[in-house]
Short mmCIF file of C-alpha atoms in Angstrom, two decimals:
data_model
loop_
_atom_site.label_atom_id
_atom_site.label_comp_id
_atom_site.label_asym_id
_atom_site.label_seq_id
_atom_site.Cartn_x
_atom_site.Cartn_y
_atom_site.Cartn_z
CA MET A 214 159.64 112.18 157.92
CA LYS A 215 157.23 111.13 155.20
CA ARG A 216 153.66 110.11 155.98
CA VAL A 217 150.44 109.51 154.05
CA VAL A 218 147.42 111.74 154.67
CA TYR A 219 143.86 110.91 153.59
CA TYR A 220 141.97 113.84 152.05
CA GLY A 221 138.93 112.08 150.62
CA ILE A 222 137.77 109.42 148.20
CA GLU A 223 140.71 108.35 146.00
CA ASP A 224 142.79 111.22 147.37
CA ILE A 225 145.78 110.33 149.54
CA ARG A 226 148.98 112.37 149.61
CA VAL A 227 152.52 111.73 150.80
CA GLU A 228 153.56 114.69 152.91
CA ASP A 229 156.54 115.76 155.01
CA ALA A 230 156.03 116.15 158.75
CA PRO A 231 158.22 116.50 161.86
CA VAL A 232 159.27 113.29 163.59
CA PRO A 233 156.97 113.02 166.64
CA GLU A 234 158.32 113.35 170.17
CA PRO A 235 156.91 111.16 172.95
CA GLY A 236 155.07 112.63 175.91
CA PRO A 237 154.78 110.87 179.28
CA GLY A 238 153.99 107.20 178.79
CA GLU A 239 154.28 107.41 175.00
CA VAL A 240 156.62 105.70 172.55
CA VAL A 241 157.86 106.61 169.06
CA VAL A 242 158.32 103.72 166.63
CA LYS A 243 160.31 103.85 163.40
CA ASN A 244 158.20 101.66 161.15
CA LYS A 245 159.82 98.86 159.18
CA VAL A 246 156.66 97.64 157.41
CA THR A 247 153.06 98.74 157.03
CA LEU A 248 150.41 96.38 155.67
CA THR A 249 147.47 97.34 153.50
CA CYS A 250 144.06 96.59 154.99
CA GLY A 251 140.50 96.17 153.77
CA THR A 252 139.51 99.20 155.84
CA ASP A 253 142.16 101.25 154.03
CA CYS A 254 140.64 100.10 150.74
CA LYS A 255 137.09 100.98 151.80
CA MET A 256 138.28 104.36 153.07
CA PHE A 257 140.14 105.08 149.85
CA MET A 258 137.39 103.90 147.49
CA ARG A 259 134.21 105.08 149.24
CA GLY A 260 135.08 107.34 152.18
CA TYR A 261 135.03 106.86 155.93
CA ARG A 262 133.46 108.19 159.12
CA TYR A 263 136.28 110.51 160.26
CA GLN A 264 136.52 114.20 159.36
CA THR A 265 139.13 114.75 156.63
CA PRO A 266 142.01 115.27 156.30
CA HIS A 267 143.38 112.60 158.63
CA LEU A 268 146.11 110.00 158.84
CA ILE A 269 145.62 106.50 157.47
CA GLY A 270 146.89 103.00 158.23
CA HIS A 271 146.84 100.86 161.37
CA GLU A 272 148.91 97.71 160.68
CA ALA A 273 152.63 98.27 161.19
CA SER A 274 155.68 97.01 163.03
CA GLY A 275 159.07 98.52 163.70
CA ASP A 276 161.71 99.63 166.20
CA VAL A 277 161.39 101.85 169.27
CA VAL A 278 163.45 105.02 168.76
CA ALA A 279 162.24 107.15 171.68
CA VAL A 280 160.34 106.59 174.93
CA GLY A 281 158.56 109.11 177.11
CA GLU A 282 158.82 109.65 180.81
CA GLY A 283 157.52 106.73 182.85
CA VAL A 284 157.80 104.06 180.15
CA THR A 285 159.29 100.90 181.67
CA LYS A 286 158.03 98.06 179.46
CA PHE A 287 159.95 99.18 176.37
CA LYS A 288 163.32 100.71 175.56
CA VAL A 289 165.04 102.19 172.54
CA GLY A 290 165.97 99.42 170.11
CA ASP A 291 163.11 97.06 170.96
CA ARG A 292 161.41 95.44 167.98
CA VAL A 293 157.69 95.95 168.55
CA VAL A 294 154.17 95.84 167.19
CA ALA A 295 151.47 98.16 168.49
CA HIS A 296 147.75 97.58 168.09
CA ASN A 297 145.71 100.61 167.03
CA THR A 298 143.40 100.83 170.07
CA ALA A 299 143.14 100.17 173.80
CA PRO A 300 139.92 100.74 175.78
CA CYS A 301 139.52 103.26 178.60
CA HIS A 302 138.25 100.72 181.21
CA LYS A 303 136.14 103.53 182.70
CA CYS A 304 133.05 103.96 180.52
CA TYR A 305 129.75 102.10 180.81
CA TRP A 306 130.63 99.61 178.05
CA CYS A 307 134.04 98.81 179.47
CA LYS A 308 132.47 98.22 182.88
CA LYS A 309 130.04 95.81 181.18
CA GLY A 310 132.99 93.96 179.63
CA GLN A 311 132.16 95.16 176.09
CA HIS A 312 135.55 96.66 175.38
CA SER A 313 135.13 96.88 171.62
CA MET A 314 132.25 99.31 172.30
CA CYS A 315 134.38 101.58 174.50
CA ALA A 316 133.14 105.17 174.38
CA ASP A 317 136.72 106.44 174.16
CA LEU A 318 138.34 104.18 171.56
CA PRO A 319 139.95 106.37 168.88
CA SER A 320 141.96 104.47 166.31
CA ASN A 321 145.64 105.38 166.34
CA LEU A 322 145.95 105.96 162.61
CA GLY A 323 149.20 106.89 160.94
CA ALA A 324 150.83 103.55 160.20
CA TYR A 325 151.59 104.77 156.67
CA GLY A 326 154.49 106.83 157.93
CA GLU A 327 158.20 106.49 158.57
CA TYR A 328 157.61 107.18 162.28
CA GLN A 329 154.55 106.75 164.46
CA LEU A 330 153.62 107.99 167.93
CA ILE A 331 152.07 105.29 170.13
CA PRO A 332 149.73 106.63 172.85
CA LYS A 333 150.16 105.73 176.52
CA ASN A 334 147.09 103.47 176.78
CA ILE A 335 148.25 101.35 173.85
CA VAL A 336 151.83 101.21 175.14
CA GLU A 337 150.53 99.89 178.45
CA GLU A 338 148.08 97.30 177.13
CA THR A 339 148.27 96.34 173.46
CA MET A 340 151.91 96.75 172.40
CA PHE A 341 154.27 93.79 172.27
CA LYS A 342 157.97 92.99 171.90
CA LEU A 343 158.75 90.68 169.01
CA PRO A 344 160.49 87.38 169.69
CA ASP A 345 163.85 87.10 167.94
CA ASP A 346 162.42 84.66 165.38
CA MET A 347 159.41 86.81 164.40
CA ASP A 348 159.80 89.14 161.43
CA TYR A 349 158.08 92.50 161.04
CA LYS A 350 155.52 91.37 158.47
CA GLN A 351 154.40 88.53 160.72
CA ALA A 352 154.02 90.90 163.66
CA ALA A 353 152.08 93.47 161.63
CA LEU A 354 149.30 90.90 161.15
CA THR A 355 148.40 91.25 164.85
CA GLU A 356 145.60 93.79 164.36
CA PRO A 357 143.63 92.00 161.61
CA LEU A 358 144.07 88.61 163.22
CA SER A 359 142.85 89.99 166.55
CA CYS A 360 139.63 91.06 164.82
CA ALA A 361 139.09 87.57 163.41
CA VAL A 362 139.90 86.02 166.80
CA TYR A 363 137.33 88.25 168.47
CA GLY A 364 134.77 87.57 165.77
CA ILE A 365 135.03 83.81 165.89
CA SER A 366 134.90 83.84 169.69
CA ASN A 367 131.38 85.26 169.35
CA VAL A 368 129.94 82.15 167.68
CA GLU A 369 129.70 78.65 169.06
CA ILE A 370 131.59 76.18 166.87
CA GLU A 371 131.69 72.54 167.93
CA LEU A 372 133.96 69.83 166.57
CA GLY A 373 132.58 68.60 163.26
CA ASP A 374 130.34 71.62 162.63
CA THR A 375 130.05 73.00 159.11
CA VAL A 376 130.98 76.66 158.75
CA VAL A 377 130.80 78.81 155.62
CA VAL A 378 132.90 81.94 155.21
CA ASN A 379 131.58 84.41 152.64
CA GLY A 380 134.40 86.61 151.42
CA CYS A 381 138.01 85.44 151.31
CA GLY A 382 139.84 88.68 151.85
CA PRO A 383 142.42 88.80 154.65
CA ILE A 384 139.85 88.70 157.47
CA GLY A 385 137.78 86.01 155.76
CA LEU A 386 140.87 83.87 155.24
CA MET A 387 141.75 84.27 158.90
CA PHE A 388 138.22 83.19 159.83
CA ILE A 389 138.73 80.10 157.67
CA ARG A 390 141.96 79.21 159.42
CA LEU A 391 140.51 79.77 162.90
CA ALA A 392 137.35 77.78 162.16
CA TYR A 393 139.52 74.94 160.85
CA LEU A 394 141.66 75.04 163.98
CA ARG A 395 138.48 74.78 166.04
CA GLY A 396 137.61 71.54 164.29
CA ALA A 397 135.05 72.75 161.77
CA ARG A 398 134.48 71.62 158.21
CA VAL A 399 134.88 74.90 156.36
CA ILE A 400 133.32 76.06 153.09
CA ALA A 401 134.86 79.14 151.44
CA CYS A 402 132.99 81.43 149.03
CA ASP A 403 134.61 84.06 146.83
CA MET A 404 134.99 85.06 143.19
CA GLN A 405 138.80 85.32 143.07
CA PRO A 406 140.65 82.07 142.22
CA ASN A 407 143.79 83.20 144.09
CA ARG A 408 141.79 83.71 147.27
CA LEU A 409 139.99 80.39 146.96
CA SER A 410 143.30 78.62 146.44
CA LEU A 411 144.68 80.11 149.65
CA ALA A 412 141.43 79.27 151.45
CA ALA A 413 141.99 75.61 150.63
CA LYS A 414 145.58 75.83 151.85
CA LEU A 415 144.40 77.32 155.14
CA GLY A 416 141.92 74.53 155.75
CA ALA A 417 138.77 75.00 153.67
CA ALA A 418 137.38 71.57 152.77
CA GLU A 419 135.24 73.03 149.98
CA THR A 420 135.61 76.16 147.85
CA ILE A 421 132.84 77.79 145.83
CA ASN A 422 133.44 80.32 143.07
CA ILE A 423 130.33 82.48 143.36
CA GLU A 424 130.59 83.55 139.71
CA GLU A 425 130.13 79.92 138.67
CA GLN A 426 127.65 78.58 141.23
CA ASP A 427 124.63 79.74 143.20
CA GLN A 428 126.23 80.87 146.46
CA ILE A 429 123.26 79.86 148.61
CA GLN A 430 122.19 76.55 147.09
CA ALA A 431 125.73 75.33 146.50
CA VAL A 432 126.51 75.79 150.20
CA ARG A 433 123.28 74.17 151.38
CA ASP A 434 123.86 71.21 149.04
CA LEU A 435 127.15 70.54 150.83
CA THR A 436 125.19 69.75 154.01
CA GLU A 437 123.07 66.69 154.81
CA ASP A 438 119.57 66.99 153.27
CA SER A 439 120.57 70.53 152.21
CA ARG A 440 119.66 71.73 155.70
CA GLY A 441 122.25 74.52 155.73
CA VAL A 442 125.41 75.21 157.68
CA ASP A 443 125.77 75.45 161.45
CA VAL A 444 127.52 78.82 161.24
CA ALA A 445 127.57 81.34 158.36
CA ILE A 446 130.20 84.07 158.52
CA GLU A 447 129.96 87.27 156.48
CA ALA A 448 133.33 88.90 155.81
CA ALA A 449 132.67 91.04 152.75
CA GLY A 450 131.03 94.17 154.13
CA LEU A 451 128.14 94.06 151.66
CA PRO A 452 124.44 94.01 152.68
CA ALA A 453 123.64 91.44 149.98
CA VAL A 454 126.19 89.07 151.53
CA TRP A 455 124.62 89.56 154.98
CA GLU A 456 121.35 88.36 153.42
CA THR A 457 123.11 85.49 151.66
CA ALA A 458 124.64 84.26 154.92
CA PHE A 459 121.20 84.23 156.55
CA ARG A 460 119.85 82.04 153.75
CA GLN A 461 122.77 79.60 153.98
CA VAL A 462 122.33 78.75 157.66
CA ARG A 463 120.28 75.88 159.09
CA ALA A 464 117.40 76.16 161.53
CA GLY A 465 118.90 76.88 164.94
CA GLY A 466 122.12 78.11 163.32
CA GLN A 467 124.19 81.24 163.78
CA VAL A 468 125.06 84.09 161.43
CA LEU A 469 128.08 86.29 162.14
CA CYS A 470 128.06 89.64 160.33
CA PHE A 471 131.59 91.00 160.58
CA GLY A 472 132.19 93.05 157.44
CA GLY A 473 131.38 96.73 157.95
CA THR A 474 128.94 98.13 155.40
CA LYS A 475 128.55 101.55 153.88
CA LYS A 476 126.72 104.02 156.11
CA ASP A 477 122.89 103.96 156.05
CA THR A 478 122.59 100.62 154.24
CA THR A 479 119.94 98.11 155.29
CA VAL A 480 119.25 94.40 154.88
CA ASN A 481 116.07 92.37 154.35
CA ILE A 482 115.59 89.39 156.65
CA ASP A 483 112.77 86.82 156.66
CA CYS A 484 111.47 87.51 160.16
CA THR A 485 109.21 84.43 160.14
CA ARG A 486 112.18 82.17 159.47
CA MET A 487 114.35 83.97 162.00
CA HIS A 488 111.67 83.54 164.70
CA TYR A 489 110.36 80.01 164.08
CA GLU A 490 113.74 78.56 163.11
CA GLN A 491 115.50 80.31 166.02
CA ILE A 492 118.31 81.72 163.93
CA THR A 493 120.81 83.94 165.74
CA ILE A 494 122.26 86.90 163.85
CA LYS A 495 125.15 88.71 165.50
CA GLY A 496 127.03 91.82 164.47
CA VAL A 497 130.60 92.03 165.76
CA PHE A 498 132.97 94.97 165.50
CA HIS A 499 136.72 95.36 166.03
CA THR A 500 138.37 93.47 168.91
CA THR A 501 139.40 93.61 172.59
CA PRO A 502 142.76 93.50 174.43
CA ILE A 503 142.43 89.84 175.41
CA HIS A 504 141.85 88.91 171.77
CA VAL A 505 144.77 91.08 170.65
CA ASN A 506 146.98 89.13 173.03
CA ALA A 507 145.57 85.84 171.71
CA ALA A 508 146.26 86.90 168.14
CA PHE A 509 149.87 87.74 168.95
CA GLU A 510 150.30 84.33 170.58
CA LEU A 511 148.83 82.62 167.50
CA LEU A 512 151.28 84.51 165.28
CA LYS A 513 154.16 83.43 167.51
CA MET A 514 152.95 79.84 167.05
CA GLY A 515 152.79 80.24 163.26
CA ALA A 516 149.04 79.51 163.05
CA ILE A 517 148.89 82.31 160.47
CA LYS A 518 151.95 83.05 158.32
CA ALA A 519 152.84 86.34 156.66
CA GLU A 520 154.15 84.54 153.59
CA ASP A 521 150.58 83.48 152.80
CA PHE A 522 149.11 86.96 153.20
CA VAL A 523 151.68 89.62 152.33
CA GLU A 524 152.58 89.68 148.64
CA HIS A 525 154.17 92.78 147.10
CA GLU A 526 156.45 95.44 148.58
CA TYR A 527 156.12 99.16 147.78
CA PRO A 528 157.89 102.35 148.91
CA ILE A 529 155.76 104.87 150.77
CA GLU A 530 155.58 107.06 147.67
CA GLU A 531 153.59 104.28 145.97
CA THR A 532 151.09 103.68 148.77
CA GLU A 533 148.16 104.45 146.46
CA ALA A 534 149.25 101.73 144.03
CA ALA A 535 149.58 99.26 146.89
CA ILE A 536 146.06 100.03 148.13
CA ARG A 537 144.53 99.94 144.64
CA GLU A 538 146.05 96.52 143.93
CA HIS A 539 144.65 95.22 147.23
CA ALA A 540 141.23 96.76 146.57
CA ALA A 541 141.08 95.08 143.14
CA GLY A 542 141.50 91.66 144.76
CA LYS A 543 144.73 90.96 142.89
CA VAL A 544 146.58 90.29 146.15
CA ILE A 545 145.67 89.33 149.71
CA LYS A 546 147.74 92.15 151.20
CA ASN A 547 150.60 94.41 150.18
CA CYS A 548 153.18 96.10 152.35
CA ILE A 549 155.04 99.38 152.49
CA VAL A 550 158.70 99.01 153.39
CA TYR A 551 160.87 101.80 154.79
#
């Protein structure tokens, strides 16, 4: 089988490897599609926290080709999607209900590969059979959508609230759609016209090209008396955008910082304003099993559609080109087909 291995910044290689064999409780999936992800782009362009070399990719869907001893939920031939994590339910954080902080939550990388081994804990909790009317690209959106579902569940949005989303990449666009579905008036900020166009299609009432307008004042001016938005969401992974979101929000408002930043970066916050205006800033990472399930249900309902997000198809040998095109903002997502 062919698979992609990450060796360092701007260094990924397509290599041959044996087809994995499942152990007890495990499943082997023959991938049909793999989607590019913002995390893949960050990893490729600036490095990541894991020791190299390692596998890459975590958004895929395909067919079960082998099952290990004890597997009863799935059989050979099932069309499936597997999330990339499942918590241990034993550590301190799991016992506190903070499953995204699980102390034993390794990401099951390797989605850029013709075959992929799915660990027992994922098979048991965060792997799903596809309905007959769901295609593989739609199913492969489960992981990113689950992150947006978890993120938006961590802020209070009431009907008629104004929400700004800073950064209209795949996660930001999903935030826009979810905020709209929760009854919010949504403002979208980005510099790419193609992303802003899709933001409007997904429910953004206002779009702001940040290369043409002041990102902070333009957002505040779209609220009564320029008081600021009820909720500001950061989905770019840049410290400057974290600071921007804080300056867009009203007194008593909420700031959600979802985009992961480069290691050892810091932000400057007006502590006086944060204290006296009672602004809540919340960092949120990854997702949890209940939100993975919710995301899969939303995809079954068609709340998010692959045709809006997945643009170009590439063979596995051209994975680097697919990631580079995504990283440049020319597409929302690309996919590898096998």
